[in-house]
mmCIF file of C-alpha atoms and ligand atoms in Angstrom:
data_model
loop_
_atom_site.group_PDB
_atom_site.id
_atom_site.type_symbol
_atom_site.label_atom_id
_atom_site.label_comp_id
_atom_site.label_asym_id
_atom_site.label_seq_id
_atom_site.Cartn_x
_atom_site.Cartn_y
_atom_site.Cartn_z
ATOM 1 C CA UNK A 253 0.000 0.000 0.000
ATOM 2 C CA UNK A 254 1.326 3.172 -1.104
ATOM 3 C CA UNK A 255 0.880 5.886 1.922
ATOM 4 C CA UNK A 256 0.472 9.723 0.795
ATOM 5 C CA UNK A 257 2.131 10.770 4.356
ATOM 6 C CA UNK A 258 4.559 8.190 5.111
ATOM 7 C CA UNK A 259 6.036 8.876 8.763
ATOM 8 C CA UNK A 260 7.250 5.495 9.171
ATOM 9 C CA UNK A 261 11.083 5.859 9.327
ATOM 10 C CA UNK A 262 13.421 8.433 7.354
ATOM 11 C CA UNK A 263 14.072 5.519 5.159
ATOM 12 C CA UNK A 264 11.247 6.031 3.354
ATOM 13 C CA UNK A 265 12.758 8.749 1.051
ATOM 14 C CA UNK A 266 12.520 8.576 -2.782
ATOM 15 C CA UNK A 267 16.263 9.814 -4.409
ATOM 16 C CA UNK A 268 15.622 13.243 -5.448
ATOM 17 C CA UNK A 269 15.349 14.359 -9.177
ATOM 18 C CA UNK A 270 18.382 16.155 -8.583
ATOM 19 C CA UNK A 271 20.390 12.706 -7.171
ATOM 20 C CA UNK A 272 18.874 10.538 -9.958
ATOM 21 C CA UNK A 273 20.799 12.954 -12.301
ATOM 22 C CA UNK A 274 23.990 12.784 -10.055
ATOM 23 C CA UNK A 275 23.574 8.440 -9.880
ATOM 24 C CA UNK A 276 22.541 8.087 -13.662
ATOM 25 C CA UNK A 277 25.447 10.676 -14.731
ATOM 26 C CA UNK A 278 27.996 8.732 -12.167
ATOM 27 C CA UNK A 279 31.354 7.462 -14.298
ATOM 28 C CA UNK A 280 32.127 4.923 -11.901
ATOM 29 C CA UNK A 281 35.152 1.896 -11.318
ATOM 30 C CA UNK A 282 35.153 -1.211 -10.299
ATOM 31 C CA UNK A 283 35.306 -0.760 -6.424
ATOM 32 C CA UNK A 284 36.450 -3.734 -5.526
ATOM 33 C CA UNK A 285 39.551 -3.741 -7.277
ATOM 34 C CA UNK A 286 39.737 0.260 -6.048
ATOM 35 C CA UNK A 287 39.593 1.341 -8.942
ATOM 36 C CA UNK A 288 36.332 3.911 -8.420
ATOM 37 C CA UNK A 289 37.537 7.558 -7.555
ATOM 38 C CA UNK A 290 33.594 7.988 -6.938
ATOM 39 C CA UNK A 291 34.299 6.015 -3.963
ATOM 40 C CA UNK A 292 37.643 6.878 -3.226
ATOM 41 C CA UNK A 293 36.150 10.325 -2.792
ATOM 42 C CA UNK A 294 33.381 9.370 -0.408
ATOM 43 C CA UNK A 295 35.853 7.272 1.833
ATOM 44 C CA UNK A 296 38.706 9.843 1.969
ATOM 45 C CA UNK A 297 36.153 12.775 2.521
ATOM 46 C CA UNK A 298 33.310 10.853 5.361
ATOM 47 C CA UNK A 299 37.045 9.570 7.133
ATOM 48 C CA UNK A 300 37.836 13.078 7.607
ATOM 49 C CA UNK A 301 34.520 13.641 8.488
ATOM 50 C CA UNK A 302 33.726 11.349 11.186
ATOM 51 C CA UNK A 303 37.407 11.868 12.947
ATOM 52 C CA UNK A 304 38.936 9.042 11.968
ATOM 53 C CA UNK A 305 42.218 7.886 9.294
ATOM 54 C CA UNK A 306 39.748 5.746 7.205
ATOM 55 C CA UNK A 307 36.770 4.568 5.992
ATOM 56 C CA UNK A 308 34.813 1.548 3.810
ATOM 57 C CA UNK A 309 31.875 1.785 1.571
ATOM 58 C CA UNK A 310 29.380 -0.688 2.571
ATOM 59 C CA UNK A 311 25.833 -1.602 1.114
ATOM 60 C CA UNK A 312 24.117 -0.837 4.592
ATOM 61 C CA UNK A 313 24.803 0.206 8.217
ATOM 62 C CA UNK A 314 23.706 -3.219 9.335
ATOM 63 C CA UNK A 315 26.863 -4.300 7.768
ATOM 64 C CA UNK A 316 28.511 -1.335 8.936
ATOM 65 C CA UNK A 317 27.909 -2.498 12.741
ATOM 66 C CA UNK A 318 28.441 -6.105 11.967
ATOM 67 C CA UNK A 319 31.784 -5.808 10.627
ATOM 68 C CA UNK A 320 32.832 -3.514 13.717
ATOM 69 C CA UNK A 321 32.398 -5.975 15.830
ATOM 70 C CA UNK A 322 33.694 -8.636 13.552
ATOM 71 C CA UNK A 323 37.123 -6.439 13.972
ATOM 72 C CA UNK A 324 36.757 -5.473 17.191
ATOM 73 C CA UNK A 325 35.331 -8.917 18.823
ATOM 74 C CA UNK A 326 36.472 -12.371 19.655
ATOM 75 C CA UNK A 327 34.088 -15.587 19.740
ATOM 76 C CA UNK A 328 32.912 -15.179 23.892
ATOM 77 C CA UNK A 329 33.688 -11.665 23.903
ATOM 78 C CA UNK A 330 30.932 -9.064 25.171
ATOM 79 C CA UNK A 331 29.381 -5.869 23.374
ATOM 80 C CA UNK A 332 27.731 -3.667 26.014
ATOM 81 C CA UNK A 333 25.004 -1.810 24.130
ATOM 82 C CA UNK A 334 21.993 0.225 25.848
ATOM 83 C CA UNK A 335 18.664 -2.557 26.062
ATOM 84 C CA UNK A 336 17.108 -0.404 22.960
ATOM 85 C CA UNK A 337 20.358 -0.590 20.972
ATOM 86 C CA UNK A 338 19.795 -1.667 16.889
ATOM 87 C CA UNK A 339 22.974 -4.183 17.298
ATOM 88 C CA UNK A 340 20.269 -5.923 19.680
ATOM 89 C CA UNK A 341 17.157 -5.663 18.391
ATOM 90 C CA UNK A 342 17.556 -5.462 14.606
ATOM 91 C CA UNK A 343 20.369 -6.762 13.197
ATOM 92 C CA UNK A 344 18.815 -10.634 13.229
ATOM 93 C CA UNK A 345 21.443 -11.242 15.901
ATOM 94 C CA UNK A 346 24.241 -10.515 13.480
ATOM 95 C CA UNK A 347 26.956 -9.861 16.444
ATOM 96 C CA UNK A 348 26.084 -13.359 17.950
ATOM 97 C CA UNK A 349 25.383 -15.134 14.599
ATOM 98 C CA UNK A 350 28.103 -13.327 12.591
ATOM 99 C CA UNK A 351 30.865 -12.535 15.342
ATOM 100 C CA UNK A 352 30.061 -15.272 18.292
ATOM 101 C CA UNK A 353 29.764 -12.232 20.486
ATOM 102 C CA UNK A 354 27.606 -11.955 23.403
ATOM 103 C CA UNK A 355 25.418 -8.720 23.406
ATOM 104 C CA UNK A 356 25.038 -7.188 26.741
ATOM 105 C CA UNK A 357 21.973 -4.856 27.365
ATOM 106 C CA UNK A 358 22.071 -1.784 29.995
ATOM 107 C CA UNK A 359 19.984 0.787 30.964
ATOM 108 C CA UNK A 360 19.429 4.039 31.028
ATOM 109 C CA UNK A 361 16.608 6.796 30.185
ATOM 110 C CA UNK A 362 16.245 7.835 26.617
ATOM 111 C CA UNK A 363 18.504 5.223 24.736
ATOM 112 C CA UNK A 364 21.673 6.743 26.790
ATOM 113 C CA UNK A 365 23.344 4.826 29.653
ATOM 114 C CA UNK A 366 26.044 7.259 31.663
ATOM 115 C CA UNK A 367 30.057 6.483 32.580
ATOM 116 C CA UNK A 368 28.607 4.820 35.656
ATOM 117 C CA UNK A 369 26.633 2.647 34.564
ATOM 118 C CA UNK A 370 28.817 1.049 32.159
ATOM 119 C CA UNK A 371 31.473 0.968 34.366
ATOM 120 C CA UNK A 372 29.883 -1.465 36.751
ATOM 121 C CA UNK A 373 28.784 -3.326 33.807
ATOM 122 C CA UNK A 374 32.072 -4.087 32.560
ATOM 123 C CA UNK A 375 33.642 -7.663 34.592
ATOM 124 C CA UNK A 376 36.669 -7.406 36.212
ATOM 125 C CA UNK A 377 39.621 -9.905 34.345
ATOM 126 C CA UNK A 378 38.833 -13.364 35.012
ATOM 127 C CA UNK A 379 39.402 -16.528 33.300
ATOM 128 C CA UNK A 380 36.156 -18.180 34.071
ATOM 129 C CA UNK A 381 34.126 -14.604 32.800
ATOM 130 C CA UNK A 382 33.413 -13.422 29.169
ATOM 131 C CA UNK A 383 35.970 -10.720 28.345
ATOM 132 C CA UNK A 384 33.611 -7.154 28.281
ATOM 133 C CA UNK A 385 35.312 -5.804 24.795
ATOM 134 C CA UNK A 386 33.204 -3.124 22.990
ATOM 135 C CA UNK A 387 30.276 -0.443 23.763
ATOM 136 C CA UNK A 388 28.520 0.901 21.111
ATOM 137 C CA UNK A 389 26.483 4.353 21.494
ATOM 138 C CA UNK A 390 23.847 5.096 19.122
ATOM 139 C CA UNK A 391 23.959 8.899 17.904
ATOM 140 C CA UNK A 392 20.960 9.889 17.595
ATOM 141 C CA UNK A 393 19.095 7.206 19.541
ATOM 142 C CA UNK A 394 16.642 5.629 17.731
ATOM 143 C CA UNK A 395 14.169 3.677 20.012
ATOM 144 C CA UNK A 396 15.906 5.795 22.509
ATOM 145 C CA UNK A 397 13.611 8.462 21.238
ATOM 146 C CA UNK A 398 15.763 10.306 18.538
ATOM 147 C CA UNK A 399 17.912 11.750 21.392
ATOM 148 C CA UNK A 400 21.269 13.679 21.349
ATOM 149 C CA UNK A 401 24.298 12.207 23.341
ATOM 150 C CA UNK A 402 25.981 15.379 24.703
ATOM 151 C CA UNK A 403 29.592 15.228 23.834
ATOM 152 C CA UNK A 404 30.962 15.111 27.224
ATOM 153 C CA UNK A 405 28.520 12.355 28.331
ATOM 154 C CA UNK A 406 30.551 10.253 25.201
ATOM 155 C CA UNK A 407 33.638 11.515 26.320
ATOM 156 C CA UNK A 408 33.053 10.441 29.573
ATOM 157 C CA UNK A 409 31.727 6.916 28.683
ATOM 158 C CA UNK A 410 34.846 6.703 26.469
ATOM 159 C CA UNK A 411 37.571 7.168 28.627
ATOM 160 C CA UNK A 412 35.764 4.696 31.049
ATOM 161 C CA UNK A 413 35.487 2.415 28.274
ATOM 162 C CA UNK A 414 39.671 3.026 27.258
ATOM 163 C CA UNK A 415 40.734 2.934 30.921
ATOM 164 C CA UNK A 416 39.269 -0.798 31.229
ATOM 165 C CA UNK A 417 40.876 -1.507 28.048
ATOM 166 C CA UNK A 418 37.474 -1.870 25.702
ATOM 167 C CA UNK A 419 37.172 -0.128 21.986
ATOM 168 C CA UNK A 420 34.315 2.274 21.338
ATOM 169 C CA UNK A 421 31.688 1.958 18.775
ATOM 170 C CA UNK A 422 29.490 4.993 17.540
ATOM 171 C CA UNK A 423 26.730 3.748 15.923
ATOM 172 C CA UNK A 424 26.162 6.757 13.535
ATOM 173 C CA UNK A 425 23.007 6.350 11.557
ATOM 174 C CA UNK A 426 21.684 9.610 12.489
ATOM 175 C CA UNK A 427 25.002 10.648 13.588
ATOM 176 C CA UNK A 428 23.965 14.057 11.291
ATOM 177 C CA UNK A 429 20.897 14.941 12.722
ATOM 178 C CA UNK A 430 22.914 14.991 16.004
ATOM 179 C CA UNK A 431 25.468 17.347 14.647
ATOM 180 C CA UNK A 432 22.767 19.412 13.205
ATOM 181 C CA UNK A 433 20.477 19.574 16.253
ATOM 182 C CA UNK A 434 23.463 20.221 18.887
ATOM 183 C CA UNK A 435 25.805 22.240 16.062
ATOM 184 C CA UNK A 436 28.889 19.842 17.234
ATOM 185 C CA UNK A 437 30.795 18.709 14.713
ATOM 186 C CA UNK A 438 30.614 15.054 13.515
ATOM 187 C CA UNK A 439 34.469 14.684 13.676
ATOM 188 C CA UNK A 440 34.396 16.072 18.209
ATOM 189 C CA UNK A 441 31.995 12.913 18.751
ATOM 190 C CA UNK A 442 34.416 10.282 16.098
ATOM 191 C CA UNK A 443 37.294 11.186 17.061
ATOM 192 C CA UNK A 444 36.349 10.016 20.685
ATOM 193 C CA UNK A 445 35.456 6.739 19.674
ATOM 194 C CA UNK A 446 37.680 3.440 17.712
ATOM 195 C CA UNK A 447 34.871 3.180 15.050
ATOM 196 C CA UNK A 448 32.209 4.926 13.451
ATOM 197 C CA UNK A 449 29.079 4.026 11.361
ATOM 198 C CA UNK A 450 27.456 6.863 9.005
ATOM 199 C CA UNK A 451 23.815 5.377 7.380
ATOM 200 C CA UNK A 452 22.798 7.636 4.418
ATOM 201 C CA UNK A 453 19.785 5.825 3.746
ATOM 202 C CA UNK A 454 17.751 7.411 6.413
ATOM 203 C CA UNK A 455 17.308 11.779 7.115
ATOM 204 C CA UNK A 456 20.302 11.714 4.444
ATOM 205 C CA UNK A 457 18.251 10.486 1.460
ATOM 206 C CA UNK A 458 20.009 7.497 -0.156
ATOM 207 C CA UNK A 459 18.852 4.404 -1.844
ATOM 208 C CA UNK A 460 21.690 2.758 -0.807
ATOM 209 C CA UNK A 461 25.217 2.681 1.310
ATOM 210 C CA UNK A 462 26.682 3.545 4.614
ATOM 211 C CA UNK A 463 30.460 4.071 5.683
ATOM 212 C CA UNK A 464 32.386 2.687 8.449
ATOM 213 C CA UNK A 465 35.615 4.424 9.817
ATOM 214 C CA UNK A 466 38.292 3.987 11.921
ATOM 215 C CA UNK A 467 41.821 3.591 12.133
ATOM 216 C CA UNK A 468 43.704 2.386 9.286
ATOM 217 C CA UNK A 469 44.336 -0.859 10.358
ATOM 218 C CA UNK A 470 40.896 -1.284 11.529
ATOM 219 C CA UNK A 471 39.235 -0.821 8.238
ATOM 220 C CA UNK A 472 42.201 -2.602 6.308
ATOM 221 C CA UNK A 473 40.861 -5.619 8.846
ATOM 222 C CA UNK A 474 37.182 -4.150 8.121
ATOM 223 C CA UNK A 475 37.636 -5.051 3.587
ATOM 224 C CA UNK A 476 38.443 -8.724 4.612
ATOM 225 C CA UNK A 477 34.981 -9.137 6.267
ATOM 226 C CA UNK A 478 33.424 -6.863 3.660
ATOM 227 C CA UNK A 479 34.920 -9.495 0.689
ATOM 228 C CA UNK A 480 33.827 -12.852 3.004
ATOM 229 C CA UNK A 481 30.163 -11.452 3.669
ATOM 230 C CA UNK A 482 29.880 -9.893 -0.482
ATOM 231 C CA UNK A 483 29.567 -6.597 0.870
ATOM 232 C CA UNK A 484 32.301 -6.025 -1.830
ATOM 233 C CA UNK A 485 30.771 -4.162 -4.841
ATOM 234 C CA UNK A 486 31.506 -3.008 -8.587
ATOM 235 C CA UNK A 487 30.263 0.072 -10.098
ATOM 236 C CA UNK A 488 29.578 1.692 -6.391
ATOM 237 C CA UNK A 489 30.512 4.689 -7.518
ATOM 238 C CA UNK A 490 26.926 5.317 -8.738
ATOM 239 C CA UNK A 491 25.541 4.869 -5.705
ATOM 240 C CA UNK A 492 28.960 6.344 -3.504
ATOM 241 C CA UNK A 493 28.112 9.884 -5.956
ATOM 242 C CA UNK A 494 24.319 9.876 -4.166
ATOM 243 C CA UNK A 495 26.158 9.645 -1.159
ATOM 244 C CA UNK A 496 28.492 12.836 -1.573
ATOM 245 C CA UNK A 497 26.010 14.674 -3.251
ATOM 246 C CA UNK A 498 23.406 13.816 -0.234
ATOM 247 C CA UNK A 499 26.326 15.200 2.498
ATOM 248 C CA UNK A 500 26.768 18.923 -0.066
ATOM 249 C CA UNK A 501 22.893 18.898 -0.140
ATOM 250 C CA UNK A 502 21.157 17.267 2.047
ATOM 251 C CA UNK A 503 22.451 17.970 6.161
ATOM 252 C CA UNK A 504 21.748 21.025 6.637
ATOM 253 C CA UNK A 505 17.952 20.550 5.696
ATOM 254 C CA UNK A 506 17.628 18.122 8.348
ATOM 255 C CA UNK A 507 17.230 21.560 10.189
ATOM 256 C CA UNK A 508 13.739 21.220 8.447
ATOM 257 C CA UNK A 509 12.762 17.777 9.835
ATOM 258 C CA UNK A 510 13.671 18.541 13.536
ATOM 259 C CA UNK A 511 11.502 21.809 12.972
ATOM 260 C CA UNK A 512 8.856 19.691 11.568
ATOM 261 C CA UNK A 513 8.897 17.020 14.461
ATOM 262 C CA UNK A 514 8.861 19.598 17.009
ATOM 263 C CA UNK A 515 5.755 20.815 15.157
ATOM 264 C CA UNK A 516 4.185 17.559 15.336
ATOM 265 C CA UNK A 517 4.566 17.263 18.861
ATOM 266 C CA UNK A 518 3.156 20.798 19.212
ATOM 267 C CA UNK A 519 0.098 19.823 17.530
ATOM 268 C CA UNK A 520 -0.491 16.945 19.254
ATOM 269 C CA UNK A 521 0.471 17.710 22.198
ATOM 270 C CA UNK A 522 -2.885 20.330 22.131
ATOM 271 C CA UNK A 523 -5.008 17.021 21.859
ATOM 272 C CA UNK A 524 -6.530 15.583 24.868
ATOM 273 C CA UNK A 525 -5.750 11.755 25.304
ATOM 274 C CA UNK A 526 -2.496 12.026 23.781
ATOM 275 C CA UNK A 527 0.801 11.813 25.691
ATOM 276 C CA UNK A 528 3.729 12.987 23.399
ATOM 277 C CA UNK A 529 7.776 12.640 24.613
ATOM 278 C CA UNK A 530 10.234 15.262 23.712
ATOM 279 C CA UNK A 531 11.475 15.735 20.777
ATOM 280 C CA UNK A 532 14.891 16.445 19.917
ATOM 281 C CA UNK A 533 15.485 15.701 16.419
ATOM 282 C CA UNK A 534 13.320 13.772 13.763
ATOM 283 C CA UNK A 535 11.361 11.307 15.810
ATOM 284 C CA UNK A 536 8.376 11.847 17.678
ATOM 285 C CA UNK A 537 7.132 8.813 19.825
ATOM 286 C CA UNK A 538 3.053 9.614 21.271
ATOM 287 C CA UNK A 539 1.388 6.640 23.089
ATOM 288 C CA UNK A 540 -2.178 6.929 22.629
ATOM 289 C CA UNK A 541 -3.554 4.606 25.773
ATOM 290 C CA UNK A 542 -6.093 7.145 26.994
ATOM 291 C CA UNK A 543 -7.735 6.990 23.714
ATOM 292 C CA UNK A 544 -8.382 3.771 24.569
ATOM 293 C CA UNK A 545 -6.869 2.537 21.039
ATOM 294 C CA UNK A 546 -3.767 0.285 20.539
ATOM 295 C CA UNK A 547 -1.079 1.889 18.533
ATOM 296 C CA UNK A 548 -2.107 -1.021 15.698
ATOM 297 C CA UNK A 549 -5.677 -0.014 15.384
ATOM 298 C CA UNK A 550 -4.744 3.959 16.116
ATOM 299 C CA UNK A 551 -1.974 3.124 12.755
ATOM 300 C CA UNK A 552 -5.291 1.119 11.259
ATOM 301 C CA UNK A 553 -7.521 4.428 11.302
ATOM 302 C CA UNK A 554 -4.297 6.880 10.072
ATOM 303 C CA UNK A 555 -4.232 4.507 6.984
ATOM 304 C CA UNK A 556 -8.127 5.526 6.007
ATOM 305 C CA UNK A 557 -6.334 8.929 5.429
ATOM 306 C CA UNK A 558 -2.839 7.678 3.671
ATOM 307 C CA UNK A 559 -1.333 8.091 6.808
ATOM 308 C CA UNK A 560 1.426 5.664 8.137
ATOM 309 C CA UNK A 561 3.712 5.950 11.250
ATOM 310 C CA UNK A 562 5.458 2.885 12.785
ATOM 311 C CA UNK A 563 4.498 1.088 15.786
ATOM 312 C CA UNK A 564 6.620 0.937 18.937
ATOM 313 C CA UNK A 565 4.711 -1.481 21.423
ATOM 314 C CA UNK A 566 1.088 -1.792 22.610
ATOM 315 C CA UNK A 567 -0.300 2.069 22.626
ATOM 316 C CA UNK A 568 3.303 3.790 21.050
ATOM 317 C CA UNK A 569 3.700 5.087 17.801
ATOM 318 C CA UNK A 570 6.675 6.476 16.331
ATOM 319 C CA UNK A 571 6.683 9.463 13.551
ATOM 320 C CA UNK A 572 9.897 9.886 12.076
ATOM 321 C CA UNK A 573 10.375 13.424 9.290
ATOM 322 C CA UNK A 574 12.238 13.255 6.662
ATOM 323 C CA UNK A 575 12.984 15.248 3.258
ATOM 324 C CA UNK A 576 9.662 13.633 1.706
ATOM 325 C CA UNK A 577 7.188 15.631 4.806
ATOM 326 C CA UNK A 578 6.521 18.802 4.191
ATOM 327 C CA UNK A 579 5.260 21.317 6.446
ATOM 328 C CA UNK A 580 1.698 20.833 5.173
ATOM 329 C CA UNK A 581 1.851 17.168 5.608
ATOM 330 C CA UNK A 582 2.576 17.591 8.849
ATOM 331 C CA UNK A 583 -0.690 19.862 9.221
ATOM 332 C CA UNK A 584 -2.470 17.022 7.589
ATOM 333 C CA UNK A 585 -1.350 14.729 9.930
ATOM 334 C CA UNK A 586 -2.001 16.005 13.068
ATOM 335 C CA UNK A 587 -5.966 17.110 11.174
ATOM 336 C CA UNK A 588 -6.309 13.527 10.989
ATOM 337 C CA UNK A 589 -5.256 12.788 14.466
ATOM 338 C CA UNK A 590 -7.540 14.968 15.861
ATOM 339 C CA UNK A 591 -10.361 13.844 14.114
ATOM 340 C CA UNK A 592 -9.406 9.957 14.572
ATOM 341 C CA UNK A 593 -9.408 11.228 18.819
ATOM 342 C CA UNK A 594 -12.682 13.464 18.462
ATOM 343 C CA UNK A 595 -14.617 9.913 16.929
HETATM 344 C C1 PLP B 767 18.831 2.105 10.639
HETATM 345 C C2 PLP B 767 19.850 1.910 11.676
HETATM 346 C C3 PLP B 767 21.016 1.141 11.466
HETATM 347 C C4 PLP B 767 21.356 0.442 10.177
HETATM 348 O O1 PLP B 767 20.359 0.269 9.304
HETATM 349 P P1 PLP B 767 20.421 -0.157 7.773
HETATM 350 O O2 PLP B 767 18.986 -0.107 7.431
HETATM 351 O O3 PLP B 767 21.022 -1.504 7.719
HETATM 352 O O4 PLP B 767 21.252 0.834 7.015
HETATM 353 C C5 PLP B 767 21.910 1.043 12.495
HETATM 354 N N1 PLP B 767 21.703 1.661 13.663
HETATM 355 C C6 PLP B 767 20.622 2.416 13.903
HETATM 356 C C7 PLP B 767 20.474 3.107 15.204
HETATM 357 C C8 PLP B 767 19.647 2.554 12.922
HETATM 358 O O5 PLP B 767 18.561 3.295 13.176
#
């Protein structure tokens, strides 16, 4: 079913007119052999970006996750992730499956767990425990609630993380709507971490790719694991010119989705029966309980008005902006809200 107002994830994007011309015009190599300078570009330019020596194309940031902790990880080893963390919950237990890695879960409010709290989690040296190895941060939360890690809070779980000896993933999907909504650049929160992930599938606008950087000899380990899983590619220069033109075109607009989510939240926030969270970027999360709807039939009634947003347990629904919601869509949206409340 085709949706008019799709507010079901920032993946939902159609490539613009202007980045079909860019992909179909794209004069691209044979990446795999190196040989792309489309891709050469991207990787030179998103390593300098994200604060770190290097960088890999790769089809997805799934992959982009799984082959950090392919690199990082040893079969028994633990990744200490926050309970609501994708590595956990999404990646169809790719750092157990993939990586014989246990995944440890911690808490914390809003998808963020504090120095603290990870450093009790991490187990002392002991033969008979599992070595604690890696933590991974997601920047900007996702089931978290779209939040922004302040810096010094990943500074702070960093050098915790270093002192014990662990590496430090940051799992950067949205790491640009957090540079955008805190105006910090995406190279302060790398550059405190041993590997980054940048998806440019979602608020970026991309059919297709993600990066993941690090140190030289980390992503030198990282295009052994992207040949053995055939994450290595040919012509990816087509899709690797999206991606460039996406970071000169399309980051500072995502200026225009957080505005757009906070307007969401304003207008229904104004409807009785509706309990809305903060927003800080492009997600909105409302949990509709007192209208005595789940979120599946709530979604149910949206779709009688080409509505979709995504559900997020038994009365939560998430709304996530993105360059295909306009201002008037969001208007739309929270019309139909009210009237689906008012019945
Ligand atoms: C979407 C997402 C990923 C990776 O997703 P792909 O769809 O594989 O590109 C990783 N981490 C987070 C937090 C995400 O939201």
């Amino acid at each position: 079913m085709q949706f008019t107002i799709d507010l079901y994830s920032d993946t939902k994007t159609q490539p613009t007119a202007a980045m079909r011309r860019v992909i179909a015009e794209a004069v691209a190599g044979d990446e795999q052999h190196l040989e792309c300078p489309i891709v050469a570009e991207l990787t030179t330019r998103t390593a300098t970006l994200l604060g770190q020596e290097a960088a890999i194309f790769l089809p997805s940031g799934t992959m982009a996750n799984g082959i950090a902790v392919l690199v990082q990880c040893r079969p028994g080893d633990e990744l200490i992730v926050h309970h609501t963390a994708h590595h956990l919950n999404f990646e169809a237990g790719s750092a157990a499956g993939l990586a014989g890695t246990m995944v440890r879960p911690i808490d914390g409010a809003a998808g963020q767990f504090d120095a603290a709290t990870l450093a009790a989690a991490i187990r002392p040296e002991k033969r008979h425990l599992p070595r604690s190895r890696m933590v991974s941060i997601e920047q900007t939360t996702n089931i978290g609630g779209g939040t922004v890690w302040p810096l010094e809070r990943i500074e702070a779980v960093a050098n915790v993380a270093h002192e014990r000896g662990l590496v430090v993933h940051l799992d950067g999907a949205r790491l640009m709507n957090a540079v955008v909504a805190s105006s910090v650049d995406a190279g302060r929160f790398g550059a405190l971490c041993d590997t980054v992930s940048l998806d440019f599938t979602k608020g970026l606008g991309c059919p297709f790719g993600a990066v993941l950087a690090g140190s030289a000899a980390t992503i030198d380990q990282a295009w052994r694991w992207k040949q053995r899983l055939g994450g290595s590619m040919r012509q990816a220069g087509m899709f690797a010119a999206a991606c460039i033109h996406a970071l000169d075109h399309h980051v500072e607009r995502l200026a225009d989705d957080h505005a757009n989510a906070r307007l969401l939240a304003h207008l229904l926030g104004a409807i009785d029966g509706l309990r809305v969270m903060p927003v800080e970027t492009n997600m909105v999360f409302v949990d509709v309980a007192d209208t005595g709807l789940t979120a599946d039939e709530f979604n149910a009634r949206l779709a009688e008005f080409g509505i979709r947003m995504s559900i997020q347990g038994g009365t939560v629904l998430r709304a996530v902006t993105h360059l295909g919601v306009d201002r008037d869509a969001i208007e739309t949206t929270a019309a139909a809200i009210d009237e689906i409340v008012r019945r």
